[in-house]
mmCIF file of C-alpha atoms in Angstrom:
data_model
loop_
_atom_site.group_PDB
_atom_site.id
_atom_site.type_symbol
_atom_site.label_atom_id
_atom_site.label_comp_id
_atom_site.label_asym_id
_atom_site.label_seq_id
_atom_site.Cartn_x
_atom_site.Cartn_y
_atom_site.Cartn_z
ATOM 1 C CA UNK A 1 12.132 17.567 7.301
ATOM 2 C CA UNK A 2 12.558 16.190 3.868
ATOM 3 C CA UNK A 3 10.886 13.214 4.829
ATOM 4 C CA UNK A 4 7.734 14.964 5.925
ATOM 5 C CA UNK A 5 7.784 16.827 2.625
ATOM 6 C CA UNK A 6 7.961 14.457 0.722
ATOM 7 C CA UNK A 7 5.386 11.995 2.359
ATOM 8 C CA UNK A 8 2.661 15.418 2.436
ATOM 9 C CA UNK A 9 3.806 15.690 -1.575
ATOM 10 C CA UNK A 10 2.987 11.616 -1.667
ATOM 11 C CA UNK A 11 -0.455 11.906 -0.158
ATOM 12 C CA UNK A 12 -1.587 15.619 -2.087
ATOM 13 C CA UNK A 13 -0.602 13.581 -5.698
ATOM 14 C CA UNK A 14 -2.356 10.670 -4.618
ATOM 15 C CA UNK A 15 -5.506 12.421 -2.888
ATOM 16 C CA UNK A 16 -5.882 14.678 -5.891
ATOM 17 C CA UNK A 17 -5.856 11.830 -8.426
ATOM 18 C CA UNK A 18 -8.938 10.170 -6.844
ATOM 19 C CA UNK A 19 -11.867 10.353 -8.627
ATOM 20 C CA UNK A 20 -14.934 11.836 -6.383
ATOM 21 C CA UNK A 21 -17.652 8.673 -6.602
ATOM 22 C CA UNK A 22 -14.285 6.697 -5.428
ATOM 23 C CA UNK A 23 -12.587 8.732 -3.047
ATOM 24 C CA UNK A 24 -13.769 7.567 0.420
ATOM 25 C CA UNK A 25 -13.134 4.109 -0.798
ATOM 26 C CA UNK A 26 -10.130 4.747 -2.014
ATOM 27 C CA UNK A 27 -9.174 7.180 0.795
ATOM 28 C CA UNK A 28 -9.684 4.261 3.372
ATOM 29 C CA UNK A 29 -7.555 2.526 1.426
ATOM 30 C CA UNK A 30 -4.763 3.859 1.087
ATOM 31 C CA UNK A 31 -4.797 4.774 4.967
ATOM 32 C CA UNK A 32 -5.249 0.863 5.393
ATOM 33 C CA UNK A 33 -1.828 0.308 3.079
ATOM 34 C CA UNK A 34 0.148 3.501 4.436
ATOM 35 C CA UNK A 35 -0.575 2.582 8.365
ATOM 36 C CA UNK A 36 -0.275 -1.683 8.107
ATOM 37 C CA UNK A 37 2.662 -1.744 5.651
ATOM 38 C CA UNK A 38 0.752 -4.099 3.395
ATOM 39 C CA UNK A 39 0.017 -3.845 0.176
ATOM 40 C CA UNK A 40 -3.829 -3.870 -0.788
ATOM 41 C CA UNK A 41 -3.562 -5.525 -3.973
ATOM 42 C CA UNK A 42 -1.607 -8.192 -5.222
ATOM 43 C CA UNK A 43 -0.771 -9.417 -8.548
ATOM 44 C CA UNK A 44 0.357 -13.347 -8.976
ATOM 45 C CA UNK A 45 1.189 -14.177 -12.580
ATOM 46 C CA UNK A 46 -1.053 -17.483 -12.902
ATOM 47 C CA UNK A 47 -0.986 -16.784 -16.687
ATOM 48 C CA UNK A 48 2.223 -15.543 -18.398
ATOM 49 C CA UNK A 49 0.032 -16.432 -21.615
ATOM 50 C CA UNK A 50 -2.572 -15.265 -24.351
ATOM 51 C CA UNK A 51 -5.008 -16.690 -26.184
ATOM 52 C CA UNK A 52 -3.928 -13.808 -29.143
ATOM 53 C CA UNK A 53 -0.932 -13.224 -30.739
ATOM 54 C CA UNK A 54 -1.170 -9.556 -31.019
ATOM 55 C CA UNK A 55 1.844 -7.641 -32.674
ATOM 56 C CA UNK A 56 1.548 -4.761 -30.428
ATOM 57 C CA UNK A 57 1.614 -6.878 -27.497
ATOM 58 C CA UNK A 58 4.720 -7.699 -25.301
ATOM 59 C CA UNK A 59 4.292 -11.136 -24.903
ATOM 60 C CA UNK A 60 4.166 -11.679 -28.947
ATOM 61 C CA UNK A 61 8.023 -10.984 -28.270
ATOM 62 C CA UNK A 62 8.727 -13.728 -25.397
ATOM 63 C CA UNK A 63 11.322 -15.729 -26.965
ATOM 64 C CA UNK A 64 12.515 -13.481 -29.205
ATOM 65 C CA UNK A 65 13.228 -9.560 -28.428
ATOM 66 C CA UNK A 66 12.471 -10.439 -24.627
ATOM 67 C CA UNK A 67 14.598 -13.618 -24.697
ATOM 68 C CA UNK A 68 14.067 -13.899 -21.099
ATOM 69 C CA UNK A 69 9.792 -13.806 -21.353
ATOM 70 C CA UNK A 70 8.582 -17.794 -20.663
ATOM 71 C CA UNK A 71 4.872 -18.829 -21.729
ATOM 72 C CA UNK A 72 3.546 -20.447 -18.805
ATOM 73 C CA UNK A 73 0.198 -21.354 -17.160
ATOM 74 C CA UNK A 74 0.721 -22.398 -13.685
ATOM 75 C CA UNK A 75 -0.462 -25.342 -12.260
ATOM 76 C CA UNK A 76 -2.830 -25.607 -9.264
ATOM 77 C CA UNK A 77 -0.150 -27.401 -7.206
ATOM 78 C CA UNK A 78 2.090 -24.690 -8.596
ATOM 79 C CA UNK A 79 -0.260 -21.807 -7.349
ATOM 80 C CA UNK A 80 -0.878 -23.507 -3.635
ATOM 81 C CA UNK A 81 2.792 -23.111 -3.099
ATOM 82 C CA UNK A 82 3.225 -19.741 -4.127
ATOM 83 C CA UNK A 83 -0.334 -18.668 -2.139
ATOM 84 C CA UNK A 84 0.807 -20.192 1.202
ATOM 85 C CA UNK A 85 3.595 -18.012 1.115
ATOM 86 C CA UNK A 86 1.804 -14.779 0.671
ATOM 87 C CA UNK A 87 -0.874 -15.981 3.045
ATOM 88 C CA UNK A 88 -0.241 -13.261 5.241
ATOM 89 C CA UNK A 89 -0.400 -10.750 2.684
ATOM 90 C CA UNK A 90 -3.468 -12.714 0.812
ATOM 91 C CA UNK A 91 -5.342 -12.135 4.538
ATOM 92 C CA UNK A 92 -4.902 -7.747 4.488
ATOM 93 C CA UNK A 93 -5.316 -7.483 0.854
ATOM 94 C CA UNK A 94 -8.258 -6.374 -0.895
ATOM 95 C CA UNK A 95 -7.988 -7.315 -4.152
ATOM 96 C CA UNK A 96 -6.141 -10.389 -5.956
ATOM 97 C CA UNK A 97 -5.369 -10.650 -9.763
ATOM 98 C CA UNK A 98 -4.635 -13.059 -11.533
ATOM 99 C CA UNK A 99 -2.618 -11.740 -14.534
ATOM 100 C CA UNK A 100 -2.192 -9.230 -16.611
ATOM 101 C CA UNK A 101 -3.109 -11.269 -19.593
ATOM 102 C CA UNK A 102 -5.716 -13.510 -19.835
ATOM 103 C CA UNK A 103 -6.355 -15.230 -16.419
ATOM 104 C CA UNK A 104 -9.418 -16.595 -17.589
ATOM 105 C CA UNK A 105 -7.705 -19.593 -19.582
ATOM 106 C CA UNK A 106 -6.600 -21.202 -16.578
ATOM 107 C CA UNK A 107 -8.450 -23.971 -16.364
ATOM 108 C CA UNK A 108 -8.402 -24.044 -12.144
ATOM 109 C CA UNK A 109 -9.263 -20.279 -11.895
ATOM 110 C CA UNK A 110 -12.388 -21.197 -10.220
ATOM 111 C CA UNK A 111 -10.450 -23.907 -7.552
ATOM 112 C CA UNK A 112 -7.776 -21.292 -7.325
ATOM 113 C CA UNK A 113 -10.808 -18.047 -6.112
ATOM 114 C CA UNK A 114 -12.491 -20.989 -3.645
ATOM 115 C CA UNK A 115 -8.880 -21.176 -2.250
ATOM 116 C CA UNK A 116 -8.350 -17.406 -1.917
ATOM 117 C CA UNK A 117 -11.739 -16.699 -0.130
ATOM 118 C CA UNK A 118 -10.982 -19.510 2.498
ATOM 119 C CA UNK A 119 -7.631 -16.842 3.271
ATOM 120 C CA UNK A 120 -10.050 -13.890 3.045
ATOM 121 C CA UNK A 121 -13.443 -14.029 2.297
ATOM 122 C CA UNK A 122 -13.720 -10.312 1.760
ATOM 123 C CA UNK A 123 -11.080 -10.085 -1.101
ATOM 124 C CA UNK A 124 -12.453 -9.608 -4.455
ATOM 125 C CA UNK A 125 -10.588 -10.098 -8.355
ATOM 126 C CA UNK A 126 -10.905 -8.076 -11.313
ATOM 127 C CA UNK A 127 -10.377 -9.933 -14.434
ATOM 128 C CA UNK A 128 -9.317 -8.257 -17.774
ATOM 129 C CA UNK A 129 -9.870 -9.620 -20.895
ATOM 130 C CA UNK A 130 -10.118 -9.406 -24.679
ATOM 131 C CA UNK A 131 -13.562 -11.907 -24.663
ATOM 132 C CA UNK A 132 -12.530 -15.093 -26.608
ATOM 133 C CA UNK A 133 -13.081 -16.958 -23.604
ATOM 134 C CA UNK A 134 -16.197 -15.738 -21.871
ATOM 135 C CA UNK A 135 -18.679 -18.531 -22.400
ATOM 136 C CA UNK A 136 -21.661 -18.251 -20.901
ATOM 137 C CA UNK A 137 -20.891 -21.596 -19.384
ATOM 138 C CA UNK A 138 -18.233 -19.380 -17.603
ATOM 139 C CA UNK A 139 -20.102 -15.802 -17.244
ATOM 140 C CA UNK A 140 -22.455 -18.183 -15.205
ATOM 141 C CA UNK A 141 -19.862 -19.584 -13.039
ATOM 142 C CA UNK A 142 -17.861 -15.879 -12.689
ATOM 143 C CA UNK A 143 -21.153 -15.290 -10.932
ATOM 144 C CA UNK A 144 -20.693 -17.412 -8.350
ATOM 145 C CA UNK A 145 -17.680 -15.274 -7.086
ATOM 146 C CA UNK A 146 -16.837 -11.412 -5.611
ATOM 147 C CA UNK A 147 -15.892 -10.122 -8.962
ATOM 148 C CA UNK A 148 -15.237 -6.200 -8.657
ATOM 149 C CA UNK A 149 -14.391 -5.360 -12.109
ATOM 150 C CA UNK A 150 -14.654 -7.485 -15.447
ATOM 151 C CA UNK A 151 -13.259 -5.033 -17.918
ATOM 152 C CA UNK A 152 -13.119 -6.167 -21.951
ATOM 153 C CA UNK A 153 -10.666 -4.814 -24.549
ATOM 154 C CA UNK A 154 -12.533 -3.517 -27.739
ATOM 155 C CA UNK A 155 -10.657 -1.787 -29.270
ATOM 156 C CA UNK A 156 -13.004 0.062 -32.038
ATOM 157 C CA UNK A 157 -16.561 -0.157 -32.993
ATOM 158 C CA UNK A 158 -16.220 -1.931 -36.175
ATOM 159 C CA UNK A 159 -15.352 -5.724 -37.395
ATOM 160 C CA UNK A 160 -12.821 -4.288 -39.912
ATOM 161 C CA UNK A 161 -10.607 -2.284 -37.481
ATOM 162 C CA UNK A 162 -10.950 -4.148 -34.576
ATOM 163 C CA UNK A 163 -9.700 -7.549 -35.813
ATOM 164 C CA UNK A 164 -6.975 -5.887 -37.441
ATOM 165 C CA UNK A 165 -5.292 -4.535 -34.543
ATOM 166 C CA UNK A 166 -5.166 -7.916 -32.583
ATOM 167 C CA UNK A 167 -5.024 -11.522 -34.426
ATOM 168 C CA UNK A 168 -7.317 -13.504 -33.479
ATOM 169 C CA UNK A 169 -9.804 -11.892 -32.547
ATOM 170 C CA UNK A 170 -13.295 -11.575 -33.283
ATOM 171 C CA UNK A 171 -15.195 -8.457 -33.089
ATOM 172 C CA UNK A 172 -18.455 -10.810 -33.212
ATOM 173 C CA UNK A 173 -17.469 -13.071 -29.828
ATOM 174 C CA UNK A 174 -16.667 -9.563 -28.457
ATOM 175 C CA UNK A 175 -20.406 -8.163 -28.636
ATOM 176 C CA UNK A 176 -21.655 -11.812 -27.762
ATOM 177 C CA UNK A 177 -19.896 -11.553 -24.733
ATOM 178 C CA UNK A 178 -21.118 -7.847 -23.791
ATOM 179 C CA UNK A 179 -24.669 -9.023 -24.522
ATOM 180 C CA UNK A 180 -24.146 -11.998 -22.217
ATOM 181 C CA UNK A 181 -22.807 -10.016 -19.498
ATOM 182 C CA UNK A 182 -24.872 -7.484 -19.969
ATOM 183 C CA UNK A 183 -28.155 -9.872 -18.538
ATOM 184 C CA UNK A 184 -25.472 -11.421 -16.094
ATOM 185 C CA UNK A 185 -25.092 -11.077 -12.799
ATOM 186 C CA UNK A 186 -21.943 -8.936 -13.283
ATOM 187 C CA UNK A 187 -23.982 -6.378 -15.220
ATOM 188 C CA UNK A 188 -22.703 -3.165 -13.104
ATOM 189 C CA UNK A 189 -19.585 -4.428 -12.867
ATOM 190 C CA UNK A 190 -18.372 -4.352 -17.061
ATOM 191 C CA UNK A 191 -16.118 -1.797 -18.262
ATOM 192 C CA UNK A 192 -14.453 -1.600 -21.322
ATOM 193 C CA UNK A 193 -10.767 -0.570 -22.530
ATOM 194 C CA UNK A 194 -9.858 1.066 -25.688
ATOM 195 C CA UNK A 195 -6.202 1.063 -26.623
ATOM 196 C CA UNK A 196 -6.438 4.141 -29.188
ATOM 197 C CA UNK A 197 -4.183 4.521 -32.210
ATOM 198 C CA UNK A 198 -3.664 6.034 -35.317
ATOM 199 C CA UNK A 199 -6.091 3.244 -37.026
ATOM 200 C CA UNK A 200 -8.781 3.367 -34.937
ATOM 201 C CA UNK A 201 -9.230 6.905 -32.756
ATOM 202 C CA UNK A 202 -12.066 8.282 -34.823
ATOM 203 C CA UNK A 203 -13.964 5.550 -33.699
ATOM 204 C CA UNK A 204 -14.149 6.022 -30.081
ATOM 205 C CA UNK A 205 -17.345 8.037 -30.307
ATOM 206 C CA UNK A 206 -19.261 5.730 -31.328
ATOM 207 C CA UNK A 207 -18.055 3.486 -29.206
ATOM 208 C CA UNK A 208 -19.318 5.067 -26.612
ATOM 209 C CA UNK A 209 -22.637 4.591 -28.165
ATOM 210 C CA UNK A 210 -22.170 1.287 -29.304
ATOM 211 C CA UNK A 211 -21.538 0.172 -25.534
ATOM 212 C CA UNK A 212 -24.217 1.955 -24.145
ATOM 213 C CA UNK A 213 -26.593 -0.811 -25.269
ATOM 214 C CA UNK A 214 -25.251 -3.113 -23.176
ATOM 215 C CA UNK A 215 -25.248 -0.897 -20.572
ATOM 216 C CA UNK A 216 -21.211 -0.592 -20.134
ATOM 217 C CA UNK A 217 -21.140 2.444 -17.939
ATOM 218 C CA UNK A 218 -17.282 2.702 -17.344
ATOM 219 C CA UNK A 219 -14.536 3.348 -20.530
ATOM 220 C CA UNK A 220 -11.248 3.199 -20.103
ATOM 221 C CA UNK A 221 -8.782 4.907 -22.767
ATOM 222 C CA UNK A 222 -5.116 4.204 -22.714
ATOM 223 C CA UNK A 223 -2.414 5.156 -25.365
ATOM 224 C CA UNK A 224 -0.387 2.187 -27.296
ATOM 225 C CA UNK A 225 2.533 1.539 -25.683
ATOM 226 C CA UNK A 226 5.439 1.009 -28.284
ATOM 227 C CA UNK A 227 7.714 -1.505 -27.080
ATOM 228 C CA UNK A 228 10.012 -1.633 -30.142
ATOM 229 C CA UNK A 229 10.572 0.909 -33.043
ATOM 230 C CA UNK A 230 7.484 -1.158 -35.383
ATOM 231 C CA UNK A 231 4.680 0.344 -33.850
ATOM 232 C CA UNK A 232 6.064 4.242 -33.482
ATOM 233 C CA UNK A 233 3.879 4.855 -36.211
ATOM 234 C CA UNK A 234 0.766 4.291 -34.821
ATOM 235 C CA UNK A 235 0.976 6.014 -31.581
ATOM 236 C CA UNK A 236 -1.080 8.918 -31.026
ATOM 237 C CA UNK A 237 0.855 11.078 -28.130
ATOM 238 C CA UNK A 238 3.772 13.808 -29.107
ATOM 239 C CA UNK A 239 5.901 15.983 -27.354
ATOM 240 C CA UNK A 240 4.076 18.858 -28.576
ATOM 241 C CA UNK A 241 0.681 16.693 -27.522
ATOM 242 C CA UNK A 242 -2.351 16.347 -30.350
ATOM 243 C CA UNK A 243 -4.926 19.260 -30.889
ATOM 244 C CA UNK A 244 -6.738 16.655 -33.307
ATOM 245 C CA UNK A 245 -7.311 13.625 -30.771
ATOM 246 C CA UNK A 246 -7.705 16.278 -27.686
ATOM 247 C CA UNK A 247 -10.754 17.327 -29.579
ATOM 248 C CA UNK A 248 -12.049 13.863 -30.248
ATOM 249 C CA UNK A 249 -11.681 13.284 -26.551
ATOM 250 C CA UNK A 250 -13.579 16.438 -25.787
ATOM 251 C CA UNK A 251 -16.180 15.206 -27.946
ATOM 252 C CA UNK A 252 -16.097 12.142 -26.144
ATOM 253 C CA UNK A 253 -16.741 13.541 -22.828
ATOM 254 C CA UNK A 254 -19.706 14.969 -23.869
ATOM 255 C CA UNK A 255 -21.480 11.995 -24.945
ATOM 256 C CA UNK A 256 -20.224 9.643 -22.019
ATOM 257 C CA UNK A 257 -21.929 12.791 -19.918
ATOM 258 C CA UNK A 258 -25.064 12.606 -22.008
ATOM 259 C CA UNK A 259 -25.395 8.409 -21.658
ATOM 260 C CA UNK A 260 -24.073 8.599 -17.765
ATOM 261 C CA UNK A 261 -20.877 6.823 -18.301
ATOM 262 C CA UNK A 262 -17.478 7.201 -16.826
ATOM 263 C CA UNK A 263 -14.912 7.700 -19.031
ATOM 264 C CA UNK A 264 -11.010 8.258 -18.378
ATOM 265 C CA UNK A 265 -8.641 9.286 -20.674
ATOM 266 C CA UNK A 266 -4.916 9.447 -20.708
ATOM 267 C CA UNK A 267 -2.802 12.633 -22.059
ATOM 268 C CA UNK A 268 -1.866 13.119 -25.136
ATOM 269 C CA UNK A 269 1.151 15.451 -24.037
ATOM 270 C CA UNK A 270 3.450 13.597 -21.268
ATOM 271 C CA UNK A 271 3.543 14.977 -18.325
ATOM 272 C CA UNK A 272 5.736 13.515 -15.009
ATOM 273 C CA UNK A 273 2.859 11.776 -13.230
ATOM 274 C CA UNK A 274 4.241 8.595 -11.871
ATOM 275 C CA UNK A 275 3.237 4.601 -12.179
ATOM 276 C CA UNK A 276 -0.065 3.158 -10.433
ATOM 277 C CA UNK A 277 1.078 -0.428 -11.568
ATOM 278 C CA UNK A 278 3.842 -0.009 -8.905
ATOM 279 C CA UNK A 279 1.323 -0.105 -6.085
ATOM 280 C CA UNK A 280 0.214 -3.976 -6.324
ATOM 281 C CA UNK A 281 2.578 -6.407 -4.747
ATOM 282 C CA UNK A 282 3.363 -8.201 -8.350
ATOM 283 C CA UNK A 283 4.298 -11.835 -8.011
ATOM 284 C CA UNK A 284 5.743 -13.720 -11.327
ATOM 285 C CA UNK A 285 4.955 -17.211 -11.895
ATOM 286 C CA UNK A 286 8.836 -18.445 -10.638
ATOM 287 C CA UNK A 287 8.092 -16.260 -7.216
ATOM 288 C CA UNK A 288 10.130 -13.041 -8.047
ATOM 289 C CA UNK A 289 9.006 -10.092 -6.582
ATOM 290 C CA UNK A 290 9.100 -7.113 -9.743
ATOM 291 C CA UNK A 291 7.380 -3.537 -9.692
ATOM 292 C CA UNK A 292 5.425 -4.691 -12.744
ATOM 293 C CA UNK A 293 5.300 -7.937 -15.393
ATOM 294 C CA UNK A 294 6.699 -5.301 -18.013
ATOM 295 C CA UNK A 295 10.243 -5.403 -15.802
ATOM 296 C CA UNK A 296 9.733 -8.678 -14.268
ATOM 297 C CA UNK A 297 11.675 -9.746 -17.952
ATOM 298 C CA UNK A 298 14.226 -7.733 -20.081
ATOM 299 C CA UNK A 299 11.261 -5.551 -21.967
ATOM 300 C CA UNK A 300 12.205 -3.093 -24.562
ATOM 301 C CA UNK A 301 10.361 0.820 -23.958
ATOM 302 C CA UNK A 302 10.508 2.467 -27.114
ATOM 303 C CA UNK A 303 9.389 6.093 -26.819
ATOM 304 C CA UNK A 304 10.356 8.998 -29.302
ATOM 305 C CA UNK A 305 12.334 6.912 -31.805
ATOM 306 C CA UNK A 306 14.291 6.150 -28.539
ATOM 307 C CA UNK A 307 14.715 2.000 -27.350
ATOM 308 C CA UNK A 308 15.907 1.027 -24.241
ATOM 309 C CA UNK A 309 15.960 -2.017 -22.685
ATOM 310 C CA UNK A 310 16.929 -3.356 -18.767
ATOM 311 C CA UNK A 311 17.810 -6.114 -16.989
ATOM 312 C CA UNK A 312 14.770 -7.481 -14.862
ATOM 313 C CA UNK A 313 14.466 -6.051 -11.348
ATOM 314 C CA UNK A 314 13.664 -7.913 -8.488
ATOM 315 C CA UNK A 315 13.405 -7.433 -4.936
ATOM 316 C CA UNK A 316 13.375 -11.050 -3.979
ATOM 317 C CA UNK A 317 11.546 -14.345 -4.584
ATOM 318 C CA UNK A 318 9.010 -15.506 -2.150
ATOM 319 C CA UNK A 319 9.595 -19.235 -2.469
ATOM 320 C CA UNK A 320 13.034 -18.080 0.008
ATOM 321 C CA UNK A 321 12.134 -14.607 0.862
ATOM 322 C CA UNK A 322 9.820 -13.423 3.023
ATOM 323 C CA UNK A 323 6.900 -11.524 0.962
ATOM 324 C CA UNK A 324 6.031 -8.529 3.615
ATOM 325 C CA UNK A 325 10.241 -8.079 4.437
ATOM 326 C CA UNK A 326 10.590 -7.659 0.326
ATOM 327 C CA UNK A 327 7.621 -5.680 -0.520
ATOM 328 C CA UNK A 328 8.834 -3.610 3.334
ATOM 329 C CA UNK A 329 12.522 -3.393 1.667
ATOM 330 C CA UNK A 330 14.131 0.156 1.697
ATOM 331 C CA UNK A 331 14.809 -0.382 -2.325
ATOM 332 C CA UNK A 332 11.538 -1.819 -3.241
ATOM 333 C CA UNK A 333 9.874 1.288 -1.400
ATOM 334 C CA UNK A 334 12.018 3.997 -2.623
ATOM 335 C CA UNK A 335 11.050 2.774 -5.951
ATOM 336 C CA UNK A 336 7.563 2.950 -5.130
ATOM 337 C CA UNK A 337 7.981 6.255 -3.639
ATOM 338 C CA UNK A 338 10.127 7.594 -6.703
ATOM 339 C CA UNK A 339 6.397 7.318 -8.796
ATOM 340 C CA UNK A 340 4.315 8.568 -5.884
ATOM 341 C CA UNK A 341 6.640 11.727 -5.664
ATOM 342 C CA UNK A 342 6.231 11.699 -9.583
ATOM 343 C CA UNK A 343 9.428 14.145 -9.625
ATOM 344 C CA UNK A 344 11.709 11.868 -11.637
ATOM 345 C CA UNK A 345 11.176 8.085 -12.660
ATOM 346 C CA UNK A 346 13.936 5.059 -11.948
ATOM 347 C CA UNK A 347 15.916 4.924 -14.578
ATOM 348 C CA UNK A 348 14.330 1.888 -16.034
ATOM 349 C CA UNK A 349 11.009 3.533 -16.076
ATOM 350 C CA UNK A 350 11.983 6.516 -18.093
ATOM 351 C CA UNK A 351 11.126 5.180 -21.737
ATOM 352 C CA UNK A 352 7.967 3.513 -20.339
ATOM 353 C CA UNK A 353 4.672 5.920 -21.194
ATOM 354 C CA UNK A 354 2.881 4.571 -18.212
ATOM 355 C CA UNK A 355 4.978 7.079 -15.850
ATOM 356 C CA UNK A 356 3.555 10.039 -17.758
ATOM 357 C CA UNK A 357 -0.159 10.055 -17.640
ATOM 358 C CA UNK A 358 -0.233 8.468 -21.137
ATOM 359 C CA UNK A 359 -1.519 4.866 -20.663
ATOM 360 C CA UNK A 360 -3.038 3.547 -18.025
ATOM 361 C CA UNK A 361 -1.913 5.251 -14.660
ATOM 362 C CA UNK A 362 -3.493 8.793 -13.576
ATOM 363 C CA UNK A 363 -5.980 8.817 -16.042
ATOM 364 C CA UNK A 364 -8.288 11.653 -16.133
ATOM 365 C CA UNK A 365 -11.763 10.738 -14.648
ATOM 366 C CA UNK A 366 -15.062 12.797 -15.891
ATOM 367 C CA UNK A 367 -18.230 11.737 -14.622
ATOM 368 C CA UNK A 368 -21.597 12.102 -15.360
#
């Protein structure tokens, strides 16, 4: 009986998440995953790299406070190997990714897509990315391919505040690379994300105007994650939650109503709500099998002046294990289960502001 419960609990939380101009889609598939036992998306770390050297970003610790984290592109060889072995997985999924950094500096991204849509010509990858590297010479050749989603970090509206929150950045390649797209191909298929902190928040209105003229009709807003103690500063969410940035939101919602855009926005109050990342089959570049790339390496959660850090967890590594038995595994899907319940998070999860509506999982969606 507990069972039942618990799976009607898992579909209500995910059902009631879904926003309405994606719910059939979305509806179908999570029937798909639920009734073949495959995952739908999977995530294989090509790119354990970046292009920036952001402070607020995890990687800018690999080597250092996550002694474990390796900077790695893969090689195409490399990649072959590793996409044989989830070629049974590749062949029900419906969407590949890259990384979760910046895919797009692999230089045999292109080779490695032809090679995918051999598998499964129906499977499509969303690329995110912070703009340095769209070219045209490679908005041309992105094209060319099933791209569902190409969705650019800017994270303000102005030169000043943008390029100090990430190094190395330029706020001017950024709007190149929105006009560009913006007369592409992939025109419908730009969305931006706005990591909002103390520094930047009051810009996000216009931003929303800004964006507009390059017809970006889909905004994503996520929190700052803090992974150590130096960025506590800046973040924006309390226990109490934030009156101040609530009503910026609000304000937000209005215009993004007024120019037809979507725009979803995290809490600024946590609230139990459970992991999305958890749901894509995520692959590191070595072949072990983690819930996410945050605990694929010993990461550090900082989260109310409170660190802690965990030894990676993984379910198994592909290059001996096979893929469907790990991601299948009763641990692997009691974990999964643990965020789709969203009654209390793994232990290792608990400092991590994804698993309370506060990043980037369980958003809220308004619509035009």
């Amino acid at each position: 009986m507990a069972a039942i419960v618990n799976r009607i609990r898992i579909y209500y939380n995910k059902l009631s998440g879904i926003p309405r101009k994606n719910f059939f889609k979305r509806l179908l598939s999570g029937v798909k995953k639920y009734y073949t036992g495959f995952p739908t998306a999977i995530v294989l770390q090509t790119v354990s790299a970046c292009n920036l050297q952001c402070k607020h970003c995890f990687i800018t610790n690999y080597g250092t406070e996550i002694s474990d984290g390796v900077t790695k592109i893969i090689l195409y060889d490399e990649f072959i190997k590793l996409a044989e072995r989830l070629n049974p997985l590749i062949k029900k999924a419906d969407t590949f990714i890259f990384s979760t950094f910046e895919a797009i500096i692999n230089k045999d991204l292109f080779r490695m897509m032809d090679y995918l849509l051999v598998i499964n010509p129906k499977i499509t990858f969303p690329f995110l990315s912070n703009a340095m590297q769209l070219t045209e010479e490679k908005i041309v050749l992105l094209e060319k391919y099933p791209i569902s989603e190409i969705n650019v970090s800017v994270d303000g509206s102005t030169k000043e505040i943008v390029e100090n929150f990430k190094t190395g950045v330029s706020f001017d390649k950024i709007m190149l690379a929105l006009e560009r797209l913006s007369t592409s191909k992939l025109a419908n298929r730009v969305a931006i994300t706005f990591v909002a902190h103390k520094k930047n928040i009051h810009q996000l209105p216009e931003l929303l105007m800004l964006v507009k003229k390059f017809n970006v009709r889909t905004i994503y807003v996520s929190n700052l994650l803090s992974f150590t103690k130096d960025n506590q500063d800046m973040v924006l969410y309390a226990k109490e939650g934030n009156p101040e940035v609530d009503k910026i939101f609000k304000e937000c919602v209005r215009i993004a109503r007024a120019n037809k855009q979507v725009i979803e926005l995290p809490l600024t109050k946590p609230r139990l709500k459970g992991c999305q990342a958890v749901e894509a089959f995520f692959v590191n570049y070595n072949g072990n099998v983690s819930p996410c790339d945050f605990l694929a390496v010993t990461t550090p959660f900082t989260l109310f002046g409170q660190t802690i850090k965990n030894p990676p967890v993984v379910y198994g590594n592909i290059l001996y294990d096979d893929p469907l038995e790990i991601y299948r595994s009763k641990s692997y899907a009691d974990f999964r289960n643990q965020h789709r319940l969203a009654k209390e998070l793994p232990a290792v999860c608990k400092n991590c502001i994804d698993g309370y509506g506060l990043m980037c999982s369980n958003r809220t969606v308004h619509t035009p």
